[in-house]
Coordinates of C-alpha atoms (C1' of nucleotides) in Angstrom, one line a residue:
Chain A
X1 CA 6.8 -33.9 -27.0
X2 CA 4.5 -31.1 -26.8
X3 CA 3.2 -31.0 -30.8
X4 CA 1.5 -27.7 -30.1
X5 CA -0.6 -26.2 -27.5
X6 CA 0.5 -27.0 -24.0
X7 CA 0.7 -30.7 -23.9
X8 CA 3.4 -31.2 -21.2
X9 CA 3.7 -31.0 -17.5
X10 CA 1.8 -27.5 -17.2
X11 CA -1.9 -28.2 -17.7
X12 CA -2.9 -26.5 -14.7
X13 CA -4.3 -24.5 -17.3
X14 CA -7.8 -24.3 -16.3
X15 CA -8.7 -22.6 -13.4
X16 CA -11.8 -22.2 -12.3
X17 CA -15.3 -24.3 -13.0
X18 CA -17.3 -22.8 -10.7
X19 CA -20.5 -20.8 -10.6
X20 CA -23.1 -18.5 -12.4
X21 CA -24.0 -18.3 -16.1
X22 CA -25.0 -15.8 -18.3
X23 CA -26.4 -17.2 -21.5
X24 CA -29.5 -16.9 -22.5
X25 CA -31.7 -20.0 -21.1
X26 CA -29.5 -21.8 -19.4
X27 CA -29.7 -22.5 -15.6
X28 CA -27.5 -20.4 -13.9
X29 CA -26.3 -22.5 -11.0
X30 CA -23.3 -24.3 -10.5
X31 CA -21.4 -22.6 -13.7
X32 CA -19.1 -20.2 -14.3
X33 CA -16.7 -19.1 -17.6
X34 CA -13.4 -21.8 -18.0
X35 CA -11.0 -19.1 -17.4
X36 CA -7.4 -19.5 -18.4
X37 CA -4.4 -18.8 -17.2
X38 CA -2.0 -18.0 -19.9
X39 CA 1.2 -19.7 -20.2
X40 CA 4.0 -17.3 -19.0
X41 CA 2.1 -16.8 -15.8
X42 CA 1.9 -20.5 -15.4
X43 CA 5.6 -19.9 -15.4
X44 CA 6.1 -17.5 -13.3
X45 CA 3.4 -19.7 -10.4
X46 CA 6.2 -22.5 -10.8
X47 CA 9.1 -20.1 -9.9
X48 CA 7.3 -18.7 -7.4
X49 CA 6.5 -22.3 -6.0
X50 CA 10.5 -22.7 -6.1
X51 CA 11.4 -19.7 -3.8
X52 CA 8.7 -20.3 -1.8
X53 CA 9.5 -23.9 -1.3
X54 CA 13.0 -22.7 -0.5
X55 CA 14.5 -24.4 -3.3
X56 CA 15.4 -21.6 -5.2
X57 CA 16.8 -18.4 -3.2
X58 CA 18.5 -15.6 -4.2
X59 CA 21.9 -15.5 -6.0
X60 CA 21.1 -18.7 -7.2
X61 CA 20.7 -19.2 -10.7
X62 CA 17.6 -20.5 -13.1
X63 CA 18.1 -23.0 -15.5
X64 CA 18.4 -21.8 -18.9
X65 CA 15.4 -20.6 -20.8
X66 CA 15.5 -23.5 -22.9
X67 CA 16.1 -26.2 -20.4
X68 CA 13.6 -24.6 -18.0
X69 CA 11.0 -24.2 -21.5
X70 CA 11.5 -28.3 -21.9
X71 CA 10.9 -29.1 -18.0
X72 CA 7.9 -27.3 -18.2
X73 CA 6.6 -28.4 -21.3
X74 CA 6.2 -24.8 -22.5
X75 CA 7.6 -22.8 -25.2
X76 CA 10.8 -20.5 -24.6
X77 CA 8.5 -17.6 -26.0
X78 CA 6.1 -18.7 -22.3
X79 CA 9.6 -18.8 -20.6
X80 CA 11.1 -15.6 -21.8
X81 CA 8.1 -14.0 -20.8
X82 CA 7.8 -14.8 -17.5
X83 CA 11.3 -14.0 -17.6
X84 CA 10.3 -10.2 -18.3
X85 CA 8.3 -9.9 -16.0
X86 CA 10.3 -11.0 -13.0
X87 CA 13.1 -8.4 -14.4
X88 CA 10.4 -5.9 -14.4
X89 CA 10.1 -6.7 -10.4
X90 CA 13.9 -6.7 -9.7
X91 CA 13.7 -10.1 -9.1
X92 CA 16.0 -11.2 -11.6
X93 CA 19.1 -10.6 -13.3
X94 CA 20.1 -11.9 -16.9
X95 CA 23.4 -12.0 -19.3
X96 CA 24.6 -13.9 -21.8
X97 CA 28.0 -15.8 -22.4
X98 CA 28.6 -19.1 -20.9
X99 CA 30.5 -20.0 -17.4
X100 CA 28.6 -20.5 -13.9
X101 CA 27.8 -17.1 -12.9
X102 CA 26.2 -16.6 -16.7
X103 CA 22.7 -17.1 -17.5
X104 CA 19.4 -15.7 -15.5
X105 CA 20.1 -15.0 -12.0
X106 CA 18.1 -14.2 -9.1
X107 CA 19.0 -11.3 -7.6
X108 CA 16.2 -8.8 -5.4
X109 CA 16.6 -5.3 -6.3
X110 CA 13.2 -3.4 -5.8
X111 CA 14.2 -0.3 -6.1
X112 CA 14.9 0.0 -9.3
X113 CA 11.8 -1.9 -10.3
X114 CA 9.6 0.4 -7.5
X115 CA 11.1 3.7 -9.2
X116 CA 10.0 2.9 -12.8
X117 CA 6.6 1.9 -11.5
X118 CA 5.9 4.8 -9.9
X119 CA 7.5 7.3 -12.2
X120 CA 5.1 5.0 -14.9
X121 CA 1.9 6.1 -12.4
X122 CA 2.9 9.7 -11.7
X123 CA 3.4 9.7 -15.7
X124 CA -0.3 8.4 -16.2
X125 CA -1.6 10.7 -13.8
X126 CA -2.3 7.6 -12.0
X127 CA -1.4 9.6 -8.7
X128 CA -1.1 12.8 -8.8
X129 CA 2.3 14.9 -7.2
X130 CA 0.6 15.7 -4.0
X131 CA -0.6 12.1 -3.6
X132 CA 3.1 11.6 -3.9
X133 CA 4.3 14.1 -1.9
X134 CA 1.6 13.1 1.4
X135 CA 4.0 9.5 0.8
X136 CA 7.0 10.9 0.7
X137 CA 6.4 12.7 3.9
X138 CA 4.9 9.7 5.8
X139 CA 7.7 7.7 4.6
X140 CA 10.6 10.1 5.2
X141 CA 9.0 10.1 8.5
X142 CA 9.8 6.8 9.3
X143 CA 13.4 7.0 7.5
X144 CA 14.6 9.8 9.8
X145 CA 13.0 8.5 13.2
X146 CA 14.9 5.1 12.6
X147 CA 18.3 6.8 10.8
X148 CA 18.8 8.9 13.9
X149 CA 19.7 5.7 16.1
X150 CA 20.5 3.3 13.4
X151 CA 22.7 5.2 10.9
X152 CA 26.8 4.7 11.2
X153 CA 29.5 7.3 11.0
X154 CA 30.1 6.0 7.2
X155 CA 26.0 7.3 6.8
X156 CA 27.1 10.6 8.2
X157 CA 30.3 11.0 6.0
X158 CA 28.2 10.3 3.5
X159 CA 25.6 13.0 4.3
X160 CA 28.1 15.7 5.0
X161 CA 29.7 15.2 1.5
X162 CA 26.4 16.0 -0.3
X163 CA 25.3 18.7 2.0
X164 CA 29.5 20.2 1.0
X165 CA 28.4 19.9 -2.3
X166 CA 25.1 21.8 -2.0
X167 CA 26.4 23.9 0.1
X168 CA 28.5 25.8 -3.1
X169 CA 27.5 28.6 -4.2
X170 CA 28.6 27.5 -7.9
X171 CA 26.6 24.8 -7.7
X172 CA 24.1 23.9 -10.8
X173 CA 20.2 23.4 -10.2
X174 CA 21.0 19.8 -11.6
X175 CA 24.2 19.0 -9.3
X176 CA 21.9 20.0 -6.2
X177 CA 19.2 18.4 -7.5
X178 CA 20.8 15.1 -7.7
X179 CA 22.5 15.9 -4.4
X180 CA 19.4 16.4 -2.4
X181 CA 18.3 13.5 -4.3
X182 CA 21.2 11.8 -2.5
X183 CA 21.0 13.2 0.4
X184 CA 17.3 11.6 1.0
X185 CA 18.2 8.5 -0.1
X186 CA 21.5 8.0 2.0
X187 CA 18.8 8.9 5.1
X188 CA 16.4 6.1 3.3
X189 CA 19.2 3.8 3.7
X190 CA 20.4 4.8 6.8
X191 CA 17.4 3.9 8.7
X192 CA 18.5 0.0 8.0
X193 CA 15.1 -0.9 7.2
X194 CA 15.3 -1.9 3.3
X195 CA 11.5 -1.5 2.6
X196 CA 11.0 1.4 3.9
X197 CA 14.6 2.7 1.7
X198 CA 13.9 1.3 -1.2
X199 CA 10.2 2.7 -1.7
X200 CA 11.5 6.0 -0.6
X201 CA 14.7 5.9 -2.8
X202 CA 11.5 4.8 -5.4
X203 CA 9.3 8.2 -4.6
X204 CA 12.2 10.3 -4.5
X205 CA 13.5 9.3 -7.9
X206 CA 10.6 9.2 -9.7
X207 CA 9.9 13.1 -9.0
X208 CA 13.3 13.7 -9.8
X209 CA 12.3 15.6 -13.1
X210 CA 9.3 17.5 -11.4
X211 CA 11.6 18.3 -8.6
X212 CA 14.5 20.0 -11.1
X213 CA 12.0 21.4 -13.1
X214 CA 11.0 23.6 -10.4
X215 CA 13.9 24.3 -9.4
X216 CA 15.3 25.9 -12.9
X217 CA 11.9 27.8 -13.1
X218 CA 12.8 29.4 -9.6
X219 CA 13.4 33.3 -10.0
X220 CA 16.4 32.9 -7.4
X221 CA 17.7 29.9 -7.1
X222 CA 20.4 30.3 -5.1
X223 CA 18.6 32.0 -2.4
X224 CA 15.9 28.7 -2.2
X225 CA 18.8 26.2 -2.7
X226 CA 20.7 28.0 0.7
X227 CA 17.4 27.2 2.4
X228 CA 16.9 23.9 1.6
X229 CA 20.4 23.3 2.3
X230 CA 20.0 24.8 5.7
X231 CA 16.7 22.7 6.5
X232 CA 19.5 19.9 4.9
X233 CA 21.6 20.3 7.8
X234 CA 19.2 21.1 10.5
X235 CA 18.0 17.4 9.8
X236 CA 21.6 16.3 9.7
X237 CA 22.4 17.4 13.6
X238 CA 18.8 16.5 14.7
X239 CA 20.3 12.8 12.8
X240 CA 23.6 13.2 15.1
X241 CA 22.0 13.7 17.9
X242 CA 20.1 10.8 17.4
X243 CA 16.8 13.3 18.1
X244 CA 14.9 11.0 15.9
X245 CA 11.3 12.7 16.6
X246 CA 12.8 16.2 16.1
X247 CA 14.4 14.7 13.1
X248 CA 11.0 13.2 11.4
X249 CA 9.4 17.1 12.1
X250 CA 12.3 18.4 10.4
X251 CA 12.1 16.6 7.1
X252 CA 8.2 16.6 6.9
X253 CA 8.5 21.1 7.2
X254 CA 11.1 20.2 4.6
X255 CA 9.3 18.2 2.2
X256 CA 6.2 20.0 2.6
X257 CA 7.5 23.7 2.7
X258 CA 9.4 23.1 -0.7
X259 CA 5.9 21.8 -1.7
X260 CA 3.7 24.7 -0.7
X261 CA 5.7 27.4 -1.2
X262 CA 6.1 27.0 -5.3
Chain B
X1 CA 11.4 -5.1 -44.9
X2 CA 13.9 -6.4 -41.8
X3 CA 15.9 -8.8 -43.2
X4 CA 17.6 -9.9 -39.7
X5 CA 18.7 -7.6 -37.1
X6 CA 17.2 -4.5 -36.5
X7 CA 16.7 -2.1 -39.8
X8 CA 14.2 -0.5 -39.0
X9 CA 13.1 2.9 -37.0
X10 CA 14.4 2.1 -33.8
X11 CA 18.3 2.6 -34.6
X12 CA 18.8 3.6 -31.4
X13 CA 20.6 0.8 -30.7
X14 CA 23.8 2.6 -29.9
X15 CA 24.1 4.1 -26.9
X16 CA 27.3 5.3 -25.7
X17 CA 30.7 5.7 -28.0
X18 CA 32.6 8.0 -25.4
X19 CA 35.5 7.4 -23.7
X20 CA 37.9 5.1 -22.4
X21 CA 39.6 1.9 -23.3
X22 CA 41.0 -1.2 -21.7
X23 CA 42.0 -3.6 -24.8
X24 CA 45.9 -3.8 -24.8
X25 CA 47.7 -1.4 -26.6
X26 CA 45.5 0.7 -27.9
X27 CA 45.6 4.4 -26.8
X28 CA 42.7 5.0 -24.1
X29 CA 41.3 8.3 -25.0
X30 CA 37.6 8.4 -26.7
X31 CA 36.9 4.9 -26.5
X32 CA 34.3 3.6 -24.4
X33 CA 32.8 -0.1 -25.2
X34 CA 29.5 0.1 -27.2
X35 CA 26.7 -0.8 -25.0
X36 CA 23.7 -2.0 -26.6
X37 CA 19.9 -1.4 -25.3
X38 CA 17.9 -4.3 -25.5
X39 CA 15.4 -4.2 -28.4
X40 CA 12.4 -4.1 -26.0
X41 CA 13.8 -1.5 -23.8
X42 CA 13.8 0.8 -26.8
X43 CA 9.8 0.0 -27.4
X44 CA 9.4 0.6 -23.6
X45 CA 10.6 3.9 -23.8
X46 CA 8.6 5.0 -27.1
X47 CA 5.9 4.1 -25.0
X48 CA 6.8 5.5 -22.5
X49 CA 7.7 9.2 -25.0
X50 CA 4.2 8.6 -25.9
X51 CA 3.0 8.9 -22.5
X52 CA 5.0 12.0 -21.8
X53 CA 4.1 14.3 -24.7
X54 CA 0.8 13.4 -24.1
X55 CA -0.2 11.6 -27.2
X56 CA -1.1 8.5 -25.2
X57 CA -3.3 8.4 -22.3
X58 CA -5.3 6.7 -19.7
X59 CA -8.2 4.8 -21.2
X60 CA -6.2 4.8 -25.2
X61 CA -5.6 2.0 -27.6
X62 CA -2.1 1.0 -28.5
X63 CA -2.3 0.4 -31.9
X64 CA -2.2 -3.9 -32.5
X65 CA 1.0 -5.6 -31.7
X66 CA 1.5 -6.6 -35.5
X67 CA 1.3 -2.8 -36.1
X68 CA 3.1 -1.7 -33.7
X69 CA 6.0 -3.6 -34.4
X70 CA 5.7 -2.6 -38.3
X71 CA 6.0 1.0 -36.8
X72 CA 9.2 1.1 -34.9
X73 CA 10.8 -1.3 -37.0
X74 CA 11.3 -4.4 -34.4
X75 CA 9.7 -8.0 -34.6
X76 CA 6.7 -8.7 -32.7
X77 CA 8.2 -10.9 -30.1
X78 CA 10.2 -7.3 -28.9
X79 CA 6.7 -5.7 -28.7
X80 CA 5.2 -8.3 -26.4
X81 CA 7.7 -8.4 -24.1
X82 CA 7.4 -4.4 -24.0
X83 CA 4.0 -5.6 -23.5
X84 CA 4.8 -8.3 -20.8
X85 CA 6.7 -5.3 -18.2
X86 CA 3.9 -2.9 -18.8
X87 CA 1.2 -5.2 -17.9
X88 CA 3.8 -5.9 -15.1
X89 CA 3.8 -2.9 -13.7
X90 CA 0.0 -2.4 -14.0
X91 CA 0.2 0.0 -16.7
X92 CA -1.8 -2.1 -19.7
X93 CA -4.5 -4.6 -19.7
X94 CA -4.5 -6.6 -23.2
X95 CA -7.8 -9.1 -24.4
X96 CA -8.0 -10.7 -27.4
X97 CA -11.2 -10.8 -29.7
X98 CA -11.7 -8.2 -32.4
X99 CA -13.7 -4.7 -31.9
X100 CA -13.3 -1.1 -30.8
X101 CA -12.2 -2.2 -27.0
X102 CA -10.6 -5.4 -27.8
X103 CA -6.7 -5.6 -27.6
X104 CA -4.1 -3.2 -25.4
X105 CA -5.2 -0.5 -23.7
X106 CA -3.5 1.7 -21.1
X107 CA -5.0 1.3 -17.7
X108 CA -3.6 2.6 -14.6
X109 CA -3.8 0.0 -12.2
X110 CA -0.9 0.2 -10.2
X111 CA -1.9 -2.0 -7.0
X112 CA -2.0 -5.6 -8.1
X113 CA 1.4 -5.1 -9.6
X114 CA 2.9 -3.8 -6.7
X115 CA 1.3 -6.5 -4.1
X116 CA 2.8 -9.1 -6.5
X117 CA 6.1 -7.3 -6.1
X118 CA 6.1 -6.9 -2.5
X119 CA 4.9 -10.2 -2.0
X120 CA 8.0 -11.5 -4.4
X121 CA 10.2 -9.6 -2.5
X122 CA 9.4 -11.1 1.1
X123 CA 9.3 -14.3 0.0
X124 CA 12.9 -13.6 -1.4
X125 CA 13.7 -12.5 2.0
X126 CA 14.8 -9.3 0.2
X127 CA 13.0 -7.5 3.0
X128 CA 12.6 -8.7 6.4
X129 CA 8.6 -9.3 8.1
X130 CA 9.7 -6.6 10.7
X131 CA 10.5 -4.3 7.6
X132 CA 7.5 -4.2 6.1
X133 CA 5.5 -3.4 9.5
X134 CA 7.3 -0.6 10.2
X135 CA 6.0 0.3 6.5
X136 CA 2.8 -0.9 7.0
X137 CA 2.9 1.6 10.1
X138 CA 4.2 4.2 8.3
X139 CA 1.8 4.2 5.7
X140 CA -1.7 3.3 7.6
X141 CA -1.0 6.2 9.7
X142 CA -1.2 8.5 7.0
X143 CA -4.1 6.4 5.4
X144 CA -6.2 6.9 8.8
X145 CA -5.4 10.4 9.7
X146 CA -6.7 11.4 5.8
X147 CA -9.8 9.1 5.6
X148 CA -10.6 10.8 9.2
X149 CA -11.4 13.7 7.2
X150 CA -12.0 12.2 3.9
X151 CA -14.1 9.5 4.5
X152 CA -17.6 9.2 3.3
X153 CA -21.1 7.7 4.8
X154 CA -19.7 4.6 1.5
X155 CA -16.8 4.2 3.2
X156 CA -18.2 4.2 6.7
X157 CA -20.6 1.4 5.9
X158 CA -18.4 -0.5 4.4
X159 CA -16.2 -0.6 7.6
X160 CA -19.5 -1.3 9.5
X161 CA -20.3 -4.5 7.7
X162 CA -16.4 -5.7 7.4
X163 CA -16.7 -5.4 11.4
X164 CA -20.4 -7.0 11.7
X165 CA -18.7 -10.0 9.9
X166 CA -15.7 -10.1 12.2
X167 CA -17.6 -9.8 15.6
X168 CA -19.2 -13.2 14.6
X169 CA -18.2 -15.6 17.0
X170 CA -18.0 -18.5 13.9
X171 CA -16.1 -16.7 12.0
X172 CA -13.2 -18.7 10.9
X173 CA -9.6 -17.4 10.6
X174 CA -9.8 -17.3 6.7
X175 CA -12.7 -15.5 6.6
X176 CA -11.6 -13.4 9.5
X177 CA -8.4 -12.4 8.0
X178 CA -9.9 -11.4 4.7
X179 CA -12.1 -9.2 6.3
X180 CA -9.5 -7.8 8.5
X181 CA -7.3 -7.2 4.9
X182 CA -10.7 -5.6 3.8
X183 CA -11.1 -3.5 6.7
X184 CA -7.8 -2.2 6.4
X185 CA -7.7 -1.5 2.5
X186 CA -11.4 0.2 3.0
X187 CA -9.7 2.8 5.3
X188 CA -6.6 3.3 2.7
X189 CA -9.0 4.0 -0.1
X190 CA -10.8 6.5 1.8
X191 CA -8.0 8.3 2.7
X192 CA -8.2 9.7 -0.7
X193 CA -4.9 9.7 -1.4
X194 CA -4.2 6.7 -4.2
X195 CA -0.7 6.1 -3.6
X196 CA -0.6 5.7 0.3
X197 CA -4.1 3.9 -0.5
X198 CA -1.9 1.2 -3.6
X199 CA 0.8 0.9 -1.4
X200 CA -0.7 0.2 2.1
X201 CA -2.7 -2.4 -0.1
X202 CA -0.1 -3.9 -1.5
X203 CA 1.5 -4.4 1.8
X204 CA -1.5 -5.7 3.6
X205 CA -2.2 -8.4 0.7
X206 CA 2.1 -9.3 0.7
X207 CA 1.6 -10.4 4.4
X208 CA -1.9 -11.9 3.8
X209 CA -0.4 -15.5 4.1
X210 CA 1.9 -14.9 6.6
X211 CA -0.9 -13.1 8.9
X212 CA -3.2 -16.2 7.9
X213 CA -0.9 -18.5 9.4
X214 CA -0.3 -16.9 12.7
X215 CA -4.3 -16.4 13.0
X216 CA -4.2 -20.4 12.4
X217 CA -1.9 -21.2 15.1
X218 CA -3.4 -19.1 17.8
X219 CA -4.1 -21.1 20.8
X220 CA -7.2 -19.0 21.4
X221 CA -8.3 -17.7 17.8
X222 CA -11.4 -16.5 19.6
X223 CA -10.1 -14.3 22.1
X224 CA -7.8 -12.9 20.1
X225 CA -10.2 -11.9 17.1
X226 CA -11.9 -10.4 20.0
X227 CA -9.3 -8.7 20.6
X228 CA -8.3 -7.4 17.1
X229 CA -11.9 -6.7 16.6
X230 CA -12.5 -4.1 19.3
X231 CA -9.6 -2.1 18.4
X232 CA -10.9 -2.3 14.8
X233 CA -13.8 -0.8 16.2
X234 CA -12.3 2.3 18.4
X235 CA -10.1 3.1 15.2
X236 CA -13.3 3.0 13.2
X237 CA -15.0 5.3 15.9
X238 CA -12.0 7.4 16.0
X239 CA -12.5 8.3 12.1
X240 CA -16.1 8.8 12.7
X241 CA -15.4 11.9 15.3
X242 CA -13.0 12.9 12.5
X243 CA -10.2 12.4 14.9
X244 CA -7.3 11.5 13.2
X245 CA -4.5 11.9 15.3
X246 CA -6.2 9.5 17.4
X247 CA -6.9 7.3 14.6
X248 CA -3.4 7.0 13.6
X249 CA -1.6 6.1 16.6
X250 CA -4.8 3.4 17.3
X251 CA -3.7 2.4 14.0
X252 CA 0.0 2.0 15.0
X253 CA -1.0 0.0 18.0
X254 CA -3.4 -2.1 16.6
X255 CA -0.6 -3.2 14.0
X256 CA 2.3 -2.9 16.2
X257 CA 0.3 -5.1 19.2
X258 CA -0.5 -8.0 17.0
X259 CA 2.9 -8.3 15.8
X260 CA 5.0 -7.8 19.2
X261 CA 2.6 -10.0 20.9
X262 CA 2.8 -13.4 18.9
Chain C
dA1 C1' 55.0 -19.4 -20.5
dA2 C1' 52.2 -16.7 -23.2
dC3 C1' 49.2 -16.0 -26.8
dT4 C1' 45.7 -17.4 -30.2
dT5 C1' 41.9 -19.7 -31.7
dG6 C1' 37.9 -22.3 -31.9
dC7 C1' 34.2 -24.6 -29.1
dT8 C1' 30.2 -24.3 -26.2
dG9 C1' 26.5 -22.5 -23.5
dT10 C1' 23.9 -18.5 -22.7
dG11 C1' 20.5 -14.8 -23.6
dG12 C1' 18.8 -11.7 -27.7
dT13 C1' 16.2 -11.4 -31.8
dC14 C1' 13.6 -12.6 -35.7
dC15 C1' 10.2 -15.0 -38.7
dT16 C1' 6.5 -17.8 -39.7
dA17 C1' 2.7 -20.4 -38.7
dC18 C1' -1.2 -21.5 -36.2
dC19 C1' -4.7 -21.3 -32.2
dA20 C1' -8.5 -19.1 -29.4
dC21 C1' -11.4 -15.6 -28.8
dA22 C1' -14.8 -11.8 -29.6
dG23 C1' -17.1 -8.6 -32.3
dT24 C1' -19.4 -7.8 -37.0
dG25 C1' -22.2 -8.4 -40.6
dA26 C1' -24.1 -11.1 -44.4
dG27 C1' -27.3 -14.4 -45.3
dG28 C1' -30.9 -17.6 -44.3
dT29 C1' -35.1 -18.9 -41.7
dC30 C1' -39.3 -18.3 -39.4
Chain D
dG1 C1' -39.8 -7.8 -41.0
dA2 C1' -37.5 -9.9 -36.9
dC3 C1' -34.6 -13.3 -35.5
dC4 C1' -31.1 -16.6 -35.7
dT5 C1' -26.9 -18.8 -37.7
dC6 C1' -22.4 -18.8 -39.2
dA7 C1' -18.4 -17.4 -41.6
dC8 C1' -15.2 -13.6 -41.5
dT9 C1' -11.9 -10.6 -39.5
dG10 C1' -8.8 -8.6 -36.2
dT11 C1' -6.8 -9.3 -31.8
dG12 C1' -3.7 -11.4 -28.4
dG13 C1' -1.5 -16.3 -27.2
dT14 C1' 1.6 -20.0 -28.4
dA15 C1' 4.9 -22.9 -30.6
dG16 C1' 9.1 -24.0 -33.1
dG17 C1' 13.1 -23.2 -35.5
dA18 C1' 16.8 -20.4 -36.9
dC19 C1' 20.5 -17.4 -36.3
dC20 C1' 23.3 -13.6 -33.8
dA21 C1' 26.4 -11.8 -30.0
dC22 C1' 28.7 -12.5 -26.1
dA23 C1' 31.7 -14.7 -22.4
dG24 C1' 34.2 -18.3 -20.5
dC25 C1' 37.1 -22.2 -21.3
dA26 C1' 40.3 -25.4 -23.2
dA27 C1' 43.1 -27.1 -26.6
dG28 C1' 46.5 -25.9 -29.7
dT29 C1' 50.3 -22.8 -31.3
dT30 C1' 54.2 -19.9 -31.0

DNA sequence: AACTTGCTGTGGTCCTACCACAGTGAGGTC
DNA sequence: GACCTCACTGTGGTAGGACCACAGCAAGTT
């Protein structure tokens, strides 16, 4: 049907026909640049229209790219696209092979998505590490206040096995690293609220090689690692005692000591 | 040159040939199953190396899509979906037409890309309303305690004339609630701090709808703008005294009320 | 019953061709 | 000489068709 350039059921394709000109003599009133929308996002409006009609919701699966390509009366090149893009978010999942779970699922899973993105910015010098650093805190905040009455015993487990780990004398600047890593995240997570996790788990991750960096260019490692490990547990007990306020202070003299003081 | 699959530069394609094996009988030691990197995850990250070394910056050209894809090796279809997850992450803005501007070029916008993923995310029930207010709390905080200090005479007229519009009495809710999303973003950028500034953004715009509706089905829209509008106004004399301790728990009530209370 | 084999549906990749747009510059017109 | 016109060129945008690799499934074989 569509015998090139989009004939089919997508021509939202002009959007707006509004005010304001520019060219030379012309009245200016009442007129404004046909802009269009390209094609992929047209795509991407349409499965956004699904979820938020609540006919598509998550874990449930997309028709194929080239169904989906011929109900929209688009190209699977406009498809595929859109298709990227919603990956890029965490929105989606895709693999090949046949069967029912097969295909493009969708699946929301920020964090990974968030991490990128940010670690893209920090890259650009879009933000700058004490941009990120000021977030980190005000988030970590947040994470702590609410893990001190919301996290479980498994949480704690958790916690006490990476602060075991960094608590080793043996231990490598990258092992710790990835520990402490893990030991802010499980707090993230902890505190049951999943935004508030998942852009943490983002900030944290994306200065992951800053963070190790400075760490393996410390004269004496193992002298700052035992104090970050003992700020480590300080914020553990202020967590088990459910001392939530005490518990926020904690990580933001944490986070900003480490900070200041290299 | 590429006379069907990959030939080319980007040989990558291999990742991992460690350890391990499941197929029958076959001993299980050093075998791991190949697992291949999608061809435009392996332009993302030359990007991506081109970024880090420093050879590509804010404000550069990438070199044309046609080229590019010449360069590493790949077809041009792998290039623009590289293309597709950078622009969705707000790294790239692309045009078309011919000249020394014209094409990609590496911006670093990070805050439309983020509201859009936020905004995906709620709607995917990924992350709760409640979620993203305690964020939103989180994050304003930090945003009004800096611009308390950070602010500049700009700034402060700009909050003047977002309020000027709100105490109208014929305001309507639209108009009302884009000013309050104004008056809210205007405090995040002063604060100084991009990140906190993107990412308060992006929330405030996510919830956009979902604050316009509940403005829309107030009994009493008036009395309640009323409302909303002179606690703008304390918070925006509270960063004019500089005090931001003040500011930021105004802040948190002002959010926190609004929510609790309908 | 257990294994093998081929079929089918899915995303992944490539190529080629053409369209739309925006500068650029050569050429014509006044 | 100054100005306008218009074709050219480089750029992203789109389409369509072909083939590959993979995973499940079912029929056939041992």
């Amino acid at each position: 049907m569509p015998e090139q350039a989009s004939t089919g059921a997508l021509d939202d394709t002009v959007d707006t026909v509004d005010t304001a000109d520019t060219v030379d003599g012309v009245v200016d009133a009442g007129w404004a640049p046909v802009t269009k929308a390209r094609t992929y996002e047209l795509v991407l409006d349409r499965v956004e229209a699904q979820i938020t009609s609540g006919r598509l919701r998550a874990g449930d699966r997309l028709p194929a790219e080239r169904d989906l390509a011929a109900a929209l009366g688009v190209s699977r090149v406009a498809v595929r696209e859109a298709m990227r893009v919603l990956q890029a978010m965490g929105v989606i999942t895709q693999s090949t092979g046949s069967g029912r779970d097969a295909g493009t699922v969708l699946t929301a899973a920020p964090g990974e998505a968030l991490t990128r993105l940010v670690r893209m910015h920090v890259l650009l010098a879009s933000v700058g590490t004490a941009d990120v650093v000021r977030a980190r805190i005000a988030l970590e905040r947040e994470s702590a206040r609410l893990a001190a009455t919301h996290a479980r015993d498994s949480d704690h487990a958790l916690l006490a096995e990476h602060l075991a780990v960094m608590d080793d004398p043996g231990c490598s600047p990258e092992t710790f690293n990835d520990r402490d890593t893990d030991f802010h995240v499980t707090i993230a997570h902890a505190s049951g609220n999943r935004l508030v996790a998942e852009m943490t788990t983002a900030l944290r991750n994306a200065m992951r090689g800053t963070l190790l960096e400075r760490l393996r260019g410390e004269d004496d490692f193992r002298s700052v690692a035992a104090r970050l490990a003992r700020e480590h547990h300080e914020i553990h007990e202020a967590l088990l005692a459910g001392e939530g306020a005490r518990a926020a202070d904690l990580v933001e003299a944490h986070i900003e000591g480490f900070y200041a003081r290299h």
